[in-house]
Amino acid sequence: MHFTGLKSVGESWQQAAQYLDNNVGGTACLVAAMERASVQRLVFSSSATVYGQPDAVPISESAPLRTTNSYGRSKLLCEDILRELQMADSRWQVALLRYFNPVGAHTSGLIGEKPTGVPNNLMPYITQVAAGQHPFLRVFGDDYPTVDGTGVRDYIHVMDLAKGHLAALHYLEREGKGIAVNLGTGSGVSVLQLAAAFTQATGIAIAHQILARRQGDVASCYAATDLALNALAWRAQLSIEAMCADAWRWEQSVRNL
Ligand code: UDP
């Protein structure tokens, strides 16, 4: 994908501006408010998207930072602000948590994310296919250099992700300095493997059709997890089947609301 500035070809300026406004503007406002309140410790939700098209997987935290779309660019700009803030003022301690692909929901089925409109992300689309809202899963490309040709990602249960935040907060308290760290499982799962795991976990078959690649998608993206383990003493525990079962429980709760 061609990407030289704040937005990529195919993205609207409105969308790019919204990401800049919400993410970068929001972070700048938050930092100013924190300064006023003399609070200088922050756990920031960054994203694996700051690695752009990776040269190699698993992706380590020392991999080059670059982006392929305005969302990624906005997250990287936030990281830059927070990195420079820490360099300029040693009272600031920031954990930049680079999320891979958070999925699932609280096991109670009471807390989750309800996408508006047609979901862009894979897991909520799968749960909507299971619920009969769409006739089949649209698989965006089966000609990637991956295990079965479909895109590979590092799906992580949101409950594991939540525990990663606590571990990061403890790190900041203990070490008195910031960190940039991946939160992922370290395992790559393809689109078709996720659909199969969903069926395994729920007993519901997911029909699919192969479509063209989605613009801007990378073939394979999964985390190196050694820094998280060594520095935060944290590792993801929950299986891909648990992610699917909890995502499905949440989808059913949302439908009953
Ligand atoms: N994907 C797909 N159909 C969908 C949504 C996503 O085939 O309806 C694929 C997508 O091409 C990628 C993977 O599933 O290979 C994960 O996509 P998602 O948008 O959830 O995460 P991201 O690409 O942002 O990491």
Short mmCIF file of C-alpha atoms and ligand atoms in Angstrom, two decimals:
data_model
loop_
_atom_site.label_atom_id
_atom_site.label_comp_id
_atom_site.label_asym_id
_atom_site.label_seq_id
_atom_site.Cartn_x
_atom_site.Cartn_y
_atom_site.Cartn_z
CA MET A 1 0.00 0.00 0.00
CA HIS A 2 1.15 3.51 -0.83
CA PHE A 3 1.41 5.57 2.33
CA THR A 4 3.48 8.69 2.57
CA GLY A 5 1.54 10.99 4.82
CA LEU A 6 -1.33 11.09 7.23
CA LYS A 7 -3.68 9.01 5.13
CA SER A 8 -3.37 6.15 2.66
CA VAL A 9 -4.88 5.93 -0.81
CA GLY A 10 -8.47 4.74 -0.36
CA GLU A 11 -8.98 6.48 2.97
CA SER A 12 -10.94 9.69 3.22
CA TRP A 13 -9.43 12.83 4.74
CA GLN A 14 -12.44 12.92 7.07
CA GLN A 15 -11.53 9.50 8.45
CA ALA A 16 -7.87 10.44 8.82
CA ALA A 17 -8.83 13.70 10.55
CA GLN A 18 -11.14 11.86 12.94
CA TYR A 19 -8.37 9.47 14.02
CA LEU A 20 -5.99 12.40 14.50
CA ASP A 21 -8.56 14.37 16.42
CA ASN A 22 -9.73 11.53 18.69
CA ASN A 23 -6.44 9.75 19.27
CA VAL A 24 -3.71 12.39 18.98
CA GLY A 25 -5.81 15.37 20.12
CA GLY A 26 -7.31 13.25 22.91
CA THR A 27 -3.88 12.10 24.10
CA ALA A 28 -2.53 15.67 24.08
CA CYS A 29 -5.56 16.84 26.15
CA LEU A 30 -5.16 13.93 28.55
CA VAL A 31 -1.46 14.66 29.06
CA ALA A 32 -2.23 18.33 29.77
CA ALA A 33 -4.96 17.37 32.27
CA MET A 34 -2.65 14.85 33.94
CA GLU A 35 0.06 17.51 34.26
CA ARG A 36 -2.42 19.84 35.96
CA ALA A 37 -3.34 17.06 38.39
CA SER A 38 0.34 16.10 38.96
CA VAL A 39 -0.29 12.57 37.69
CA GLN A 40 2.55 11.34 35.47
CA ARG A 41 1.98 7.60 35.21
CA LEU A 42 0.04 6.31 32.20
CA VAL A 43 -0.82 2.96 30.63
CA PHE A 44 -1.50 3.68 26.95
CA SER A 45 -3.48 1.45 24.57
CA SER A 46 -1.25 1.27 21.53
CA SER A 47 -1.49 -1.27 18.75
CA ALA A 48 0.56 -3.74 16.72
CA THR A 49 -0.43 -1.56 13.78
CA VAL A 50 2.59 0.65 14.67
CA TYR A 51 4.77 -2.09 13.09
CA GLY A 52 3.02 -1.68 9.71
CA GLN A 53 4.09 -4.33 7.20
CA PRO A 54 6.56 -6.30 9.35
CA ASP A 55 9.87 -7.53 7.91
CA ALA A 56 9.64 -10.69 10.00
CA VAL A 57 7.39 -12.51 12.48
CA PRO A 58 7.19 -12.89 15.41
CA ILE A 59 7.47 -9.11 15.75
CA SER A 60 9.72 -7.87 18.52
CA GLU A 61 9.44 -4.47 20.17
CA SER A 62 12.68 -3.38 18.48
CA ALA A 63 11.18 -3.84 14.98
CA PRO A 64 10.95 -0.64 12.89
CA LEU A 65 7.90 1.51 13.57
CA ARG A 66 5.93 2.50 10.47
CA THR A 67 2.32 2.51 9.48
CA THR A 68 0.08 1.73 6.53
CA ASN A 69 -3.03 3.73 7.39
CA SER A 70 -4.27 6.77 9.29
CA TYR A 71 -5.32 4.76 12.34
CA GLY A 72 -1.81 3.34 12.65
CA ARG A 73 -0.31 6.75 12.05
CA SER A 74 -2.44 8.27 14.82
CA LYS A 75 -1.35 5.56 17.28
CA LEU A 76 2.30 6.06 16.34
CA LEU A 77 1.98 9.84 16.79
CA CYS A 78 0.56 9.22 20.28
CA GLU A 79 3.49 6.92 21.05
CA ASP A 80 5.89 9.63 19.79
CA ILE A 81 4.29 12.27 22.02
CA LEU A 82 4.49 9.98 25.05
CA ARG A 83 8.08 8.89 24.26
CA GLU A 84 9.25 12.47 23.93
CA LEU A 85 7.40 13.47 27.08
CA GLN A 86 9.32 10.83 29.04
CA MET A 87 12.63 11.93 27.53
CA ALA A 88 11.93 15.56 28.37
CA ASP A 89 10.59 14.96 31.88
CA SER A 90 11.75 12.02 33.98
CA ARG A 91 8.69 12.23 36.24
CA TRP A 92 6.66 10.70 33.38
CA GLN A 93 6.41 6.91 33.19
CA VAL A 94 4.38 5.47 30.33
CA ALA A 95 3.65 1.86 29.41
CA LEU A 96 2.99 1.69 25.66
CA LEU A 97 1.01 -1.52 25.31
CA ARG A 98 0.97 -2.76 21.73
CA TYR A 99 -2.19 -4.85 21.49
CA PHE A 100 -2.32 -7.53 18.85
CA ASN A 101 -5.90 -8.71 18.07
CA PRO A 102 -8.13 -8.48 21.16
CA VAL A 103 -11.22 -10.70 20.94
CA GLY A 104 -13.76 -12.36 23.21
CA ALA A 105 -15.62 -10.83 26.11
CA HIS A 106 -16.05 -11.19 29.85
CA THR A 107 -16.96 -14.82 30.60
CA SER A 108 -20.20 -13.69 32.28
CA GLY A 109 -21.45 -12.54 28.87
CA LEU A 110 -22.27 -9.17 30.47
CA ILE A 111 -19.33 -7.06 29.25
CA GLY A 112 -18.19 -6.90 25.66
CA GLU A 113 -17.91 -4.70 22.61
CA LYS A 114 -20.92 -4.12 20.35
CA PRO A 115 -19.75 -2.99 16.91
CA THR A 116 -21.88 -0.43 15.13
CA GLY A 117 -22.89 -1.40 11.60
CA VAL A 118 -21.16 -4.25 9.80
CA PRO A 119 -18.07 -5.24 11.79
CA ASN A 120 -14.68 -4.76 10.14
CA ASN A 121 -13.02 -7.22 12.51
CA LEU A 122 -13.04 -10.94 11.98
CA MET A 123 -14.36 -12.31 15.29
CA PRO A 124 -17.51 -10.16 15.52
CA TYR A 125 -18.23 -10.96 11.88
CA ILE A 126 -17.95 -14.69 12.64
CA THR A 127 -20.31 -14.39 15.63
CA GLN A 128 -22.82 -12.52 13.45
CA VAL A 129 -22.62 -15.28 10.81
CA ALA A 130 -23.23 -17.81 13.61
CA ALA A 131 -26.27 -15.78 14.70
CA GLY A 132 -27.65 -15.86 11.15
CA GLN A 133 -27.14 -12.15 10.48
CA HIS A 134 -24.90 -12.80 7.45
CA PRO A 135 -25.10 -15.83 5.14
CA PHE A 136 -21.35 -16.50 5.15
CA LEU A 137 -17.97 -15.24 6.26
CA ARG A 138 -16.20 -13.18 3.63
CA VAL A 139 -12.60 -14.36 3.68
CA PHE A 140 -10.41 -11.54 2.39
CA GLY A 141 -7.83 -13.38 0.28
CA ASP A 142 -6.52 -16.95 0.27
CA ASP A 143 -3.27 -16.32 -1.60
CA TYR A 144 -1.08 -15.03 1.23
CA PRO A 145 2.16 -16.86 2.02
CA THR A 146 0.63 -18.43 5.15
CA VAL A 147 -0.37 -21.91 6.35
CA ASP A 148 -3.59 -21.98 4.27
CA GLY A 149 -3.29 -18.75 2.27
CA THR A 150 -5.51 -16.70 4.58
CA GLY A 151 -4.30 -13.85 6.82
CA VAL A 152 -2.62 -14.80 10.09
CA ARG A 153 -3.11 -12.78 13.29
CA ASP A 154 -2.37 -13.06 17.00
CA TYR A 155 -5.78 -13.18 18.71
CA ILE A 156 -5.72 -12.43 22.42
CA HIS A 157 -8.56 -12.79 24.92
CA VAL A 158 -9.65 -9.43 26.37
CA MET A 159 -9.42 -10.86 29.90
CA ASP A 160 -5.74 -11.69 29.33
CA LEU A 161 -5.31 -8.20 27.90
CA ALA A 162 -6.87 -6.69 31.05
CA LYS A 163 -4.39 -8.61 33.21
CA GLY A 164 -1.58 -7.29 31.01
CA HIS A 165 -2.62 -3.76 32.02
CA LEU A 166 -2.35 -4.59 35.70
CA ALA A 167 1.06 -6.15 35.09
CA ALA A 168 2.15 -2.98 33.27
CA LEU A 169 0.95 -0.77 36.13
CA HIS A 170 2.92 -2.89 38.60
CA TYR A 171 5.97 -2.58 36.33
CA LEU A 172 5.73 1.24 36.34
CA GLU A 173 5.41 1.29 40.12
CA ARG A 174 8.26 -1.17 40.62
CA GLU A 175 10.74 0.10 38.03
CA GLY A 176 9.90 3.81 37.98
CA LYS A 177 10.41 3.97 34.21
CA GLY A 178 8.39 3.43 31.04
CA ILE A 179 8.25 0.50 28.64
CA ALA A 180 6.92 -0.34 25.16
CA VAL A 181 5.72 -3.92 25.11
CA ASN A 182 3.66 -6.31 22.99
CA LEU A 183 0.51 -7.88 24.37
CA GLY A 184 -0.16 -10.97 22.29
CA THR A 185 -0.09 -14.75 22.67
CA GLY A 186 2.80 -15.28 20.26
CA SER A 187 0.69 -17.73 18.20
CA GLY A 188 -0.44 -16.99 14.67
CA VAL A 189 -3.96 -18.14 13.71
CA SER A 190 -5.32 -17.94 10.16
CA VAL A 191 -8.83 -16.79 9.20
CA LEU A 192 -9.89 -20.34 8.38
CA GLN A 193 -8.30 -21.68 11.58
CA LEU A 194 -10.27 -19.14 13.64
CA ALA A 195 -13.51 -20.14 11.90
CA ALA A 196 -12.72 -23.82 12.60
CA ALA A 197 -11.90 -23.06 16.26
CA PHE A 198 -15.24 -21.26 16.56
CA THR A 199 -17.04 -24.35 15.26
CA GLN A 200 -15.03 -26.53 17.64
CA ALA A 201 -15.98 -24.31 20.60
CA THR A 202 -19.66 -23.78 19.78
CA GLY A 203 -20.72 -26.60 17.45
CA ILE A 204 -21.89 -24.02 14.88
CA ALA A 205 -20.60 -24.36 11.31
CA ILE A 206 -19.38 -21.14 9.66
CA ALA A 207 -19.94 -21.02 5.90
CA HIS A 208 -17.39 -18.95 4.01
CA GLN A 209 -16.57 -17.57 0.59
CA ILE A 210 -13.20 -16.40 -0.62
CA LEU A 211 -13.08 -12.76 -1.74
CA ALA A 212 -10.25 -10.52 -2.89
CA ARG A 213 -7.63 -9.28 -0.44
CA ARG A 214 -8.59 -6.29 1.69
CA GLN A 215 -6.51 -3.22 0.92
CA GLY A 216 -3.80 -2.54 3.48
CA ASP A 217 -3.87 -6.01 5.10
CA VAL A 218 -0.61 -7.69 6.05
CA ALA A 219 -0.17 -11.44 5.49
CA SER A 220 1.00 -12.36 8.94
CA CYS A 221 1.27 -10.51 12.25
CA TYR A 222 2.05 -12.10 15.60
CA ALA A 223 3.97 -11.04 18.67
CA ALA A 224 7.30 -11.85 20.17
CA THR A 225 6.29 -12.31 23.80
CA ASP A 226 9.60 -12.62 25.68
CA LEU A 227 9.74 -8.97 26.79
CA ALA A 228 6.23 -9.18 28.28
CA LEU A 229 7.19 -12.33 30.13
CA ASN A 230 10.57 -11.07 31.34
CA ALA A 231 9.65 -7.49 32.21
CA LEU A 232 5.99 -7.79 33.24
CA ALA A 233 5.93 -11.44 34.33
CA TRP A 234 2.80 -11.70 32.20
CA ARG A 235 1.78 -14.15 29.54
CA ALA A 236 -1.57 -14.81 27.86
CA GLN A 237 -3.30 -17.88 29.31
CA LEU A 238 -6.63 -18.31 27.54
CA SER A 239 -7.07 -20.56 24.49
CA ILE A 240 -8.49 -19.68 21.10
CA GLU A 241 -11.51 -21.90 21.96
CA ALA A 242 -12.15 -19.84 25.14
CA MET A 243 -11.97 -16.65 23.03
CA CYS A 244 -14.57 -18.11 20.64
CA ALA A 245 -16.88 -19.43 23.39
CA ASP A 246 -16.83 -16.07 25.23
CA ALA A 247 -17.31 -14.07 22.02
CA TRP A 248 -20.33 -16.25 21.19
CA ARG A 249 -21.82 -15.92 24.71
CA TRP A 250 -21.51 -12.13 24.38
CA GLU A 251 -23.12 -12.11 20.91
CA GLN A 252 -26.09 -14.02 22.33
CA SER A 253 -26.38 -11.62 25.32
CA VAL A 254 -26.35 -8.59 23.00
CA ARG A 255 -29.16 -10.14 20.96
CA ASN A 256 -31.26 -10.63 24.10
CA LEU A 257 -30.83 -7.04 25.31
N1 UDP B 1 -10.89 -10.83 7.74
C1 UDP B 1 -11.70 -11.56 6.88
N2 UDP B 1 -13.03 -11.26 6.85
C2 UDP B 1 -13.62 -10.32 7.65
C3 UDP B 1 -12.78 -9.58 8.53
C4 UDP B 1 -11.42 -9.85 8.54
O1 UDP B 1 -11.23 -12.43 6.14
O2 UDP B 1 -14.84 -10.11 7.57
C5 UDP B 1 -9.46 -11.16 7.82
C6 UDP B 1 -8.52 -10.00 7.52
O3 UDP B 1 -8.26 -9.95 6.13
C7 UDP B 1 -7.29 -10.37 8.37
C8 UDP B 1 -7.89 -11.09 9.57
O4 UDP B 1 -9.19 -11.53 9.16
O5 UDP B 1 -6.48 -11.29 7.67
C9 UDP B 1 -8.04 -10.19 10.81
O6 UDP B 1 -8.74 -9.03 10.46
P1 UDP B 1 -9.16 -7.94 11.56
O7 UDP B 1 -9.79 -6.79 10.84
O8 UDP B 1 -9.97 -8.59 12.63
O9 UDP B 1 -7.76 -7.51 12.22
P2 UDP B 1 -6.54 -6.67 11.58
O10 UDP B 1 -6.47 -6.99 10.11
O11 UDP B 1 -6.83 -5.24 11.85
O12 UDP B 1 -5.33 -7.16 12.32
#
